[in-house]
PDB file of C-alpha atoms in Angstrom:
ATOM      1  CA  GLY D  23      -4.649 -15.412  -1.501  1.00  0.00           C
ATOM      2  CA  GLU D  24      -3.639 -12.652  -4.162  1.00  0.00           C
ATOM      3  CA  SER D  25       0.012 -12.988  -5.389  1.00  0.00           C
ATOM      4  CA  VAL D  26       1.922 -10.475  -5.031  1.00  0.00           C
ATOM      5  CA  GLY D  27       4.448 -11.285  -6.883  1.00  0.00           C
ATOM      6  CA  LEU D  28       6.164 -14.257  -8.363  1.00  0.00           C
ATOM      7  CA  HIS D  29       9.604 -12.511  -9.295  1.00  0.00           C
ATOM      8  CA  LEU D  30      10.623 -10.581  -5.727  1.00  0.00           C
ATOM      9  CA  PRO D  31      13.650 -10.217  -3.962  1.00  0.00           C
ATOM     10  CA  THR D  32      13.676 -13.277  -1.528  1.00  0.00           C
ATOM     11  CA  LEU D  33      14.637 -13.739   1.660  1.00  0.00           C
ATOM     12  CA  SER D  34      15.341 -17.243   4.016  1.00  0.00           C
ATOM     13  CA  VAL D  35      15.818 -17.144   7.447  1.00  0.00           C
ATOM     14  CA  GLN D  36      15.674 -19.434  10.044  1.00  0.00           C
ATOM     15  CA  GLU D  37      13.374 -18.999  12.751  1.00  0.00           C
ATOM     16  CA  GLY D  38      15.005 -17.163  15.995  1.00  0.00           C
ATOM     17  CA  ASP D  39      17.747 -15.356  13.697  1.00  0.00           C
ATOM     18  CA  ASN D  40      17.389 -11.520  12.955  1.00  0.00           C
ATOM     19  CA  SER D  41      15.853 -10.627   9.382  1.00  0.00           C
ATOM     20  CA  ILE D  42      17.130  -7.074   7.705  1.00  0.00           C
ATOM     21  CA  ILE D  43      15.282  -6.260   5.026  1.00  0.00           C
ATOM     22  CA  ASN D  44      16.426  -2.832   2.331  1.00  0.00           C
ATOM     23  CA  CYS D  45      15.360  -0.637   0.397  1.00  0.00           C
ATOM     24  CA  ALA D  46      16.816   1.988  -1.481  1.00  0.00           C
ATOM     25  CA  TYR D  47      14.453   5.279  -2.835  1.00  0.00           C
ATOM     26  CA  SER D  48      14.516   6.901  -5.054  1.00  0.00           C
ATOM     27  CA  ASN D  49      13.551  11.125  -4.055  1.00  0.00           C
ATOM     28  CA  SER D  50      15.892  13.161  -1.929  1.00  0.00           C
ATOM     29  CA  ALA D  51      13.137  15.111  -0.426  1.00  0.00           C
ATOM     30  CA  SER D  52      11.240  12.364   0.622  1.00  0.00           C
ATOM     31  CA  ASP D  53      10.742  13.037   4.343  1.00  0.00           C
ATOM     32  CA  TYR D  54       8.763  10.236   5.392  1.00  0.00           C
ATOM     33  CA  PHE D  55       8.698   6.518   5.624  1.00  0.00           C
ATOM     34  CA  ILE D  56       6.792   3.558   6.192  1.00  0.00           C
ATOM     35  CA  TRP D  57       6.779  -0.022   5.966  1.00  0.00           C
ATOM     36  CA  TYR D  58       4.311  -2.710   5.219  1.00  0.00           C
ATOM     37  CA  LYS D  59       3.970  -6.595   5.780  1.00  0.00           C
ATOM     38  CA  GLN D  60       1.082  -8.003   3.508  1.00  0.00           C
ATOM     39  CA  GLU D  61       0.203 -11.364   3.956  1.00  0.00           C
ATOM     40  CA  SER D  62      -0.902 -13.442   1.514  1.00  0.00           C
ATOM     41  CA  GLY D  63      -4.533 -13.055   0.801  1.00  0.00           C
ATOM     42  CA  LYS D  64      -4.474  -9.676   3.139  1.00  0.00           C
ATOM     43  CA  GLY D  65      -3.649  -5.694   2.195  1.00  0.00           C
ATOM     44  CA  PRO D  66      -0.725  -4.240   3.715  1.00  0.00           C
ATOM     45  CA  GLN D  67      -0.758  -3.518   7.913  1.00  0.00           C
ATOM     46  CA  PHE D  68       1.565  -0.750   9.093  1.00  0.00           C
ATOM     47  CA  ILE D  69       4.278  -2.043  10.629  1.00  0.00           C
ATOM     48  CA  ILE D  70       7.103   0.965  11.319  1.00  0.00           C
ATOM     49  CA  ASP D  71       7.025   4.565  10.206  1.00  0.00           C
ATOM     50  CA  ILE D  72      10.447   7.313  10.094  1.00  0.00           C
ATOM     51  CA  ARG D  73      10.419  10.330  10.049  1.00  0.00           C
ATOM     52  CA  SER D  74      13.594  12.355   7.765  1.00  0.00           C
ATOM     53  CA  ASN D  75      14.965  13.936  11.247  1.00  0.00           C
ATOM     54  CA  MET D  76      15.221  10.633  12.849  1.00  0.00           C
ATOM     55  CA  ASP D  77      17.708   7.865  11.587  1.00  0.00           C
ATOM     56  CA  LYS D  78      16.456   5.168  14.045  1.00  0.00           C
ATOM     57  CA  ARG D  79      12.962   4.352  15.497  1.00  0.00           C
ATOM     58  CA  GLN D  80      12.475   0.826  17.262  1.00  0.00           C
ATOM     59  CA  GLY D  81       9.080  -0.354  18.004  1.00  0.00           C
ATOM     60  CA  GLN D  82       7.724  -4.081  19.404  1.00  0.00           C
ATOM     61  CA  ARG D  83      10.701  -6.366  18.199  1.00  0.00           C
ATOM     62  CA  VAL D  84      11.228  -4.688  14.795  1.00  0.00           C
ATOM     63  CA  THR D  85      13.770  -1.267  14.267  1.00  0.00           C
ATOM     64  CA  VAL D  86      13.582   0.931  11.189  1.00  0.00           C
ATOM     65  CA  LEU D  87      17.291   2.832  10.397  1.00  0.00           C
ATOM     66  CA  LEU D  88      17.348   5.454   7.859  1.00  0.00           C
ATOM     67  CA  ASN D  89      20.561   7.276   5.922  1.00  0.00           C
ATOM     68  CA  LYS D  90      19.441   9.803   3.930  1.00  0.00           C
ATOM     69  CA  THR D  91      23.049  10.035   2.901  1.00  0.00           C
ATOM     70  CA  VAL D  92      23.482   7.125   0.557  1.00  0.00           C
ATOM     71  CA  LYS D  93      18.940   7.346  -0.281  1.00  0.00           C
ATOM     72  CA  HIS D  94      18.119   3.756   1.720  1.00  0.00           C
ATOM     73  CA  LEU D  95      16.110   2.443   4.342  1.00  0.00           C
ATOM     74  CA  SER D  96      16.049  -1.086   5.998  1.00  0.00           C
ATOM     75  CA  LEU D  97      13.834  -2.482   8.832  1.00  0.00           C
ATOM     76  CA  GLN D  98      15.309  -4.788  11.211  1.00  0.00           C
ATOM     77  CA  ILE D  99      13.076  -7.730  13.043  1.00  0.00           C
ATOM     78  CA  ALA D 100      14.680  -9.554  15.884  1.00  0.00           C
ATOM     79  CA  ALA D 101      13.836 -13.070  16.605  1.00  0.00           C
ATOM     80  CA  THR D 102      12.112 -13.479  13.617  1.00  0.00           C
ATOM     81  CA  GLN D 103       9.415 -16.242  13.565  1.00  0.00           C
ATOM     82  CA  PRO D 104       6.895 -17.658  10.939  1.00  0.00           C
ATOM     83  CA  GLY D 105       4.417 -14.850  11.265  1.00  0.00           C
ATOM     84  CA  ASP D 106       6.619 -12.596   9.873  1.00  0.00           C
ATOM     85  CA  SER D 107       6.609 -14.293   7.040  1.00  0.00           C
ATOM     86  CA  ALA D 108       4.890 -12.404   4.437  1.00  0.00           C
ATOM     87  CA  VAL D 109       6.552  -9.526   1.789  1.00  0.00           C
ATOM     88  CA  TYR D 110       7.216  -6.153   2.892  1.00  0.00           C
ATOM     89  CA  PHE D 111       6.780  -3.054   1.505  1.00  0.00           C
ATOM     90  CA  CYS D 112       8.914   0.007   1.799  1.00  0.00           C
ATOM     91  CA  ALA D 113       6.928   3.793   1.096  1.00  0.00           C
ATOM     92  CA  GLU D 114       8.262   7.011   1.022  1.00  0.00           C
ATOM     93  CA  ASN D 115       6.165  10.565   0.812  1.00  0.00           C
ATOM     94  CA  TRP D 116       7.559  14.026   0.782  1.00  0.00           C
ATOM     95  CA  ALA D 117       5.905  17.506   1.980  1.00  0.00           C
ATOM     96  CA  GLY D 118       3.074  18.666  -0.024  1.00  0.00           C
ATOM     97  CA  ARG D 119       2.575  14.759  -1.757  1.00  0.00           C
ATOM     98  CA  ARG D 120      -1.115  13.454  -0.613  1.00  0.00           C
ATOM     99  CA  ALA D 121       0.019   9.606  -1.329  1.00  0.00           C
ATOM    100  CA  LEU D 122       2.741   7.745  -0.869  1.00  0.00           C
ATOM    101  CA  THR D 123       4.784   5.904  -3.714  1.00  0.00           C
ATOM    102  CA  PHE D 124       5.567   2.580  -2.948  1.00  0.00           C
ATOM    103  CA  GLY D 125       8.434   0.218  -3.237  1.00  0.00           C
ATOM    104  CA  SER D 126       8.113  -3.485  -5.034  1.00  0.00           C
ATOM    105  CA  GLY D 127       7.856  -5.405  -2.090  1.00  0.00           C
ATOM    106  CA  THR D 128      10.662  -8.226  -0.559  1.00  0.00           C
ATOM    107  CA  ARG D 129       9.216 -11.474   0.272  1.00  0.00           C
ATOM    108  CA  LEU D 130      10.043 -13.108   4.093  1.00  0.00           C
ATOM    109  CA  GLN D 131      10.393 -16.640   4.428  1.00  0.00           C
ATOM    110  CA  VAL D 132      10.952 -17.829   8.531  1.00  0.00           C
ATOM    111  CA  GLN D 133      12.155 -21.571   7.930  1.00  0.00           C
ATOM    112  CA  PRO D 134      11.202 -22.935  11.253  1.00  0.00           C
TER     113      PRO D 134
ATOM    114  CA  ASP I  26      -8.198  -3.936   8.277  1.00  0.00           C
ATOM    115  CA  ALA I  27      -8.802  -0.571   9.979  1.00  0.00           C
ATOM    116  CA  GLY I  28     -12.937  -0.245   9.350  1.00  0.00           C
ATOM    117  CA  ILE I  29     -12.370  -0.345   5.510  1.00  0.00           C
ATOM    118  CA  THR I  30     -14.470  -2.994   3.132  1.00  0.00           C
ATOM    119  CA  GLN I  31     -14.506  -3.634  -0.572  1.00  0.00           C
ATOM    120  CA  SER I  32     -16.557  -5.177  -2.791  1.00  0.00           C
ATOM    121  CA  PRO I  33     -16.638  -7.395  -4.517  1.00  0.00           C
ATOM    122  CA  ARG I  34     -13.582  -9.323  -3.028  1.00  0.00           C
ATOM    123  CA  HIS I  35     -13.635 -11.443  -6.552  1.00  0.00           C
ATOM    124  CA  LYS I  36     -14.816 -10.756  -9.941  1.00  0.00           C
ATOM    125  CA  VAL I  37     -14.703 -12.554 -13.396  1.00  0.00           C
ATOM    126  CA  THR I  38     -15.636 -10.699 -16.244  1.00  0.00           C
ATOM    127  CA  GLU I  39     -15.584  -9.965 -20.062  1.00  0.00           C
ATOM    128  CA  THR I  40     -13.297  -7.670 -22.067  1.00  0.00           C
ATOM    129  CA  GLY I  41     -15.349  -4.424 -22.672  1.00  0.00           C
ATOM    130  CA  THR I  42     -18.331  -4.390 -19.991  1.00  0.00           C
ATOM    131  CA  PRO I  43     -17.657  -1.952 -17.701  1.00  0.00           C
ATOM    132  CA  VAL I  44     -17.124  -3.066 -13.751  1.00  0.00           C
ATOM    133  CA  THR I  45     -17.432  -0.669 -10.536  1.00  0.00           C
ATOM    134  CA  LEU I  46     -15.309  -1.688  -7.861  1.00  0.00           C
ATOM    135  CA  ARG I  47     -16.610  -0.298  -4.582  1.00  0.00           C
ATOM    136  CA  CYS I  48     -14.265   1.000  -0.779  1.00  0.00           C
ATOM    137  CA  HIS I  49     -16.443   1.920   2.488  1.00  0.00           C
ATOM    138  CA  GLN I  50     -15.032   3.048   5.456  1.00  0.00           C
ATOM    139  CA  THR I  51     -16.437   4.183   8.538  1.00  0.00           C
ATOM    140  CA  GLU I  52     -13.664   5.662   9.848  1.00  0.00           C
ATOM    141  CA  ASN I  53     -14.353   9.313   8.670  1.00  0.00           C
ATOM    142  CA  HIS I  54     -10.782  10.067   7.179  1.00  0.00           C
ATOM    143  CA  ARG I  55     -10.829  12.347   4.423  1.00  0.00           C
ATOM    144  CA  TYR I  56      -8.391  10.781   2.146  1.00  0.00           C
ATOM    145  CA  MET I  57      -9.239   7.478  -0.045  1.00  0.00           C
ATOM    146  CA  TYR I  58      -7.264   6.144  -2.833  1.00  0.00           C
ATOM    147  CA  TRP I  59      -7.767   3.107  -5.158  1.00  0.00           C
ATOM    148  CA  TYR I  60      -4.155   0.949  -5.694  1.00  0.00           C
ATOM    149  CA  ARG I  61      -3.448  -1.964  -7.959  1.00  0.00           C
ATOM    150  CA  GLN I  62      -1.412  -4.375  -7.448  1.00  0.00           C
ATOM    151  CA  ASP I  63       0.686  -6.530 -10.230  1.00  0.00           C
ATOM    152  CA  PRO I  64       3.959  -8.908  -9.576  1.00  0.00           C
ATOM    153  CA  GLY I  65       6.602  -7.048  -9.806  1.00  0.00           C
ATOM    154  CA  HIS I  66       5.217  -3.823  -9.976  1.00  0.00           C
ATOM    155  CA  GLY I  67       4.624  -3.590  -6.124  1.00  0.00           C
ATOM    156  CA  LEU I  68       1.438  -1.326  -5.815  1.00  0.00           C
ATOM    157  CA  ARG I  69       0.394   1.651  -8.178  1.00  0.00           C
ATOM    158  CA  LEU I  70      -1.903   4.966  -7.099  1.00  0.00           C
ATOM    159  CA  ILE I  71      -4.462   4.496  -9.663  1.00  0.00           C
ATOM    160  CA  HIS I  72      -6.854   7.766  -8.173  1.00  0.00           C
ATOM    161  CA  TYR I  73      -7.588   8.847  -4.880  1.00  0.00           C
ATOM    162  CA  SER I  74      -9.623  11.826  -3.103  1.00  0.00           C
ATOM    163  CA  TYR I  75      -9.372  14.120  -0.605  1.00  0.00           C
ATOM    164  CA  GLY I  76     -12.391  15.342  -0.124  1.00  0.00           C
ATOM    165  CA  VAL I  77     -16.200  14.976  -1.466  1.00  0.00           C
ATOM    166  CA  LYS I  78     -16.511  14.938  -4.988  1.00  0.00           C
ATOM    167  CA  ASP I  79     -12.567  16.296  -4.391  1.00  0.00           C
ATOM    168  CA  THR I  80     -10.339  13.670  -6.836  1.00  0.00           C
ATOM    169  CA  ASP I  81      -7.202  13.837  -8.421  1.00  0.00           C
ATOM    170  CA  LYS I  82      -5.322  11.473 -11.183  1.00  0.00           C
ATOM    171  CA  GLY I  83      -2.329   8.933  -9.911  1.00  0.00           C
ATOM    172  CA  GLU I  84       0.594   7.532 -11.882  1.00  0.00           C
ATOM    173  CA  VAL I  85      -1.600   4.538 -13.347  1.00  0.00           C
ATOM    174  CA  SER I  86      -5.144   6.275 -13.948  1.00  0.00           C
ATOM    175  CA  ASP I  87      -5.910   5.300 -17.711  1.00  0.00           C
ATOM    176  CA  GLY I  88      -9.094   3.644 -18.380  1.00  0.00           C
ATOM    177  CA  TYR I  89     -10.359   4.440 -14.920  1.00  0.00           C
ATOM    178  CA  SER I  90     -12.694   6.112 -13.270  1.00  0.00           C
ATOM    179  CA  VAL I  91     -13.809   7.497  -9.757  1.00  0.00           C
ATOM    180  CA  SER I  92     -15.893   9.180  -7.890  1.00  0.00           C
ATOM    181  CA  ARG I  93     -16.398   9.972  -4.597  1.00  0.00           C
ATOM    182  CA  SER I  94     -20.871  11.314  -3.300  1.00  0.00           C
ATOM    183  CA  LYS I  95     -20.374  10.664   0.303  1.00  0.00           C
ATOM    184  CA  THR I  96     -17.124  10.250   3.207  1.00  0.00           C
ATOM    185  CA  GLU I  97     -17.579   6.810   3.660  1.00  0.00           C
ATOM    186  CA  ASP I  98     -17.401   5.326  -0.432  1.00  0.00           C
ATOM    187  CA  PHE I  99     -14.576   6.034  -3.305  1.00  0.00           C
ATOM    188  CA  LEU I 100     -16.155   4.202  -6.026  1.00  0.00           C
ATOM    189  CA  LEU I 101     -13.645   2.591  -8.803  1.00  0.00           C
ATOM    190  CA  THR I 102     -14.849   2.504 -12.578  1.00  0.00           C
ATOM    191  CA  LEU I 103     -13.621   0.603 -15.307  1.00  0.00           C
ATOM    192  CA  GLU I 104     -15.788   1.829 -18.223  1.00  0.00           C
ATOM    193  CA  SER I 105     -14.454  -0.927 -20.653  1.00  0.00           C
ATOM    194  CA  ALA I 106     -12.791  -3.563 -19.427  1.00  0.00           C
ATOM    195  CA  THR I 107      -9.379  -4.521 -20.618  1.00  0.00           C
ATOM    196  CA  SER I 108      -7.418  -7.854 -19.885  1.00  0.00           C
ATOM    197  CA  SER I 109      -4.460  -5.257 -19.239  1.00  0.00           C
ATOM    198  CA  GLN I 110      -7.141  -4.132 -16.120  1.00  0.00           C
ATOM    199  CA  THR I 111      -6.703  -7.668 -14.587  1.00  0.00           C
ATOM    200  CA  SER I 112      -4.808  -6.886 -11.416  1.00  0.00           C
ATOM    201  CA  VAL I 113      -6.204  -6.882  -7.469  1.00  0.00           C
ATOM    202  CA  TYR I 114      -6.920  -3.777  -6.377  1.00  0.00           C
ATOM    203  CA  PHE I 115      -6.757  -2.357  -2.407  1.00  0.00           C
ATOM    204  CA  CYS I 116      -8.395   1.050  -1.648  1.00  0.00           C
ATOM    205  CA  ALA I 117      -6.686   2.672   1.331  1.00  0.00           C
ATOM    206  CA  ILE I 118      -7.774   5.809   3.745  1.00  0.00           C
ATOM    207  CA  SER I 119      -5.605   8.400   5.780  1.00  0.00           C
ATOM    208  CA  ASP I 120      -6.839  10.929   7.836  1.00  0.00           C
ATOM    209  CA  LEU I 121      -3.440  13.375   7.206  1.00  0.00           C
ATOM    210  CA  ALA I 122      -3.560  14.233  10.418  1.00  0.00           C
ATOM    211  CA  GLY I 123      -1.018  17.046  10.578  1.00  0.00           C
ATOM    212  CA  GLU I 124       1.683  15.693   8.711  1.00  0.00           C
ATOM    213  CA  ILE I 125       0.885  12.048   9.941  1.00  0.00           C
ATOM    214  CA  TYR I 126       0.871  10.272   6.082  1.00  0.00           C
ATOM    215  CA  GLU I 127       0.546   6.510   7.282  1.00  0.00           C
ATOM    216  CA  GLN I 128      -2.646   4.996   5.396  1.00  0.00           C
ATOM    217  CA  TYR I 129      -4.855   1.965   6.224  1.00  0.00           C
ATOM    218  CA  PHE I 130      -5.343  -0.916   3.886  1.00  0.00           C
ATOM    219  CA  GLY I 131      -8.545  -3.088   2.961  1.00  0.00           C
ATOM    220  CA  PRO I 132      -8.851  -6.777   1.847  1.00  0.00           C
ATOM    221  CA  GLY I 133      -8.225  -5.973  -1.942  1.00  0.00           C
ATOM    222  CA  THR I 134     -10.297  -7.048  -4.643  1.00  0.00           C
ATOM    223  CA  ARG I 135      -9.154  -9.606  -7.050  1.00  0.00           C
ATOM    224  CA  LEU I 136     -10.248  -8.618 -10.513  1.00  0.00           C
ATOM    225  CA  THR I 137     -10.125 -10.999 -13.231  1.00  0.00           C
ATOM    226  CA  VAL I 138     -10.892  -9.722 -17.702  1.00  0.00           C
ATOM    227  CA  THR I 139     -11.314 -12.345 -19.753  1.00  0.00           C
TER     228      THR I 139
END
């Protein structure tokens, strides 16, 4: 499959542990944030999103936390599974802009 | 992949030749995007379209042109391919309904320019 990055930061966790992937965003005017998961050979897939009027949002096994004070976003994955191994990207947008700005990604490796 | 197809999925071409990549959607979404993905750079926006015949440049548009003659198709053309355009290209769509910004991605096209 396509290589998404040879020099990505990598997070290695044991199966069953919780994972936390971090992202710093740049624009204080950003009001919408998304996390995407990209498996080898595939396009990015939506995981969860959050608006700037929220600090936390939960999905199935995933939680996104937003700290606007320090412009930081995190994705927490509970009970990490081998199928969670992928590259994870955060993306941001702001009012009036028609396209997302993506971070460079973090590779998550789940050890059995 | 949310009703998005890209063609071709793989292509090898020589420097200086023209190349056209096609993105086709069946979702009737208004917005379509072309990104390229390279090691260490994440996804970078090349061009996008906000309607038939309405397009705008992204952050890395030099050397690329686009066309959208109907809602379902968005074409990316490299007029004269260069080795620096070797990359994986992704198409995305979005409805931007209300304040939703979510984008759905196609499977990608791996382009190699020799």
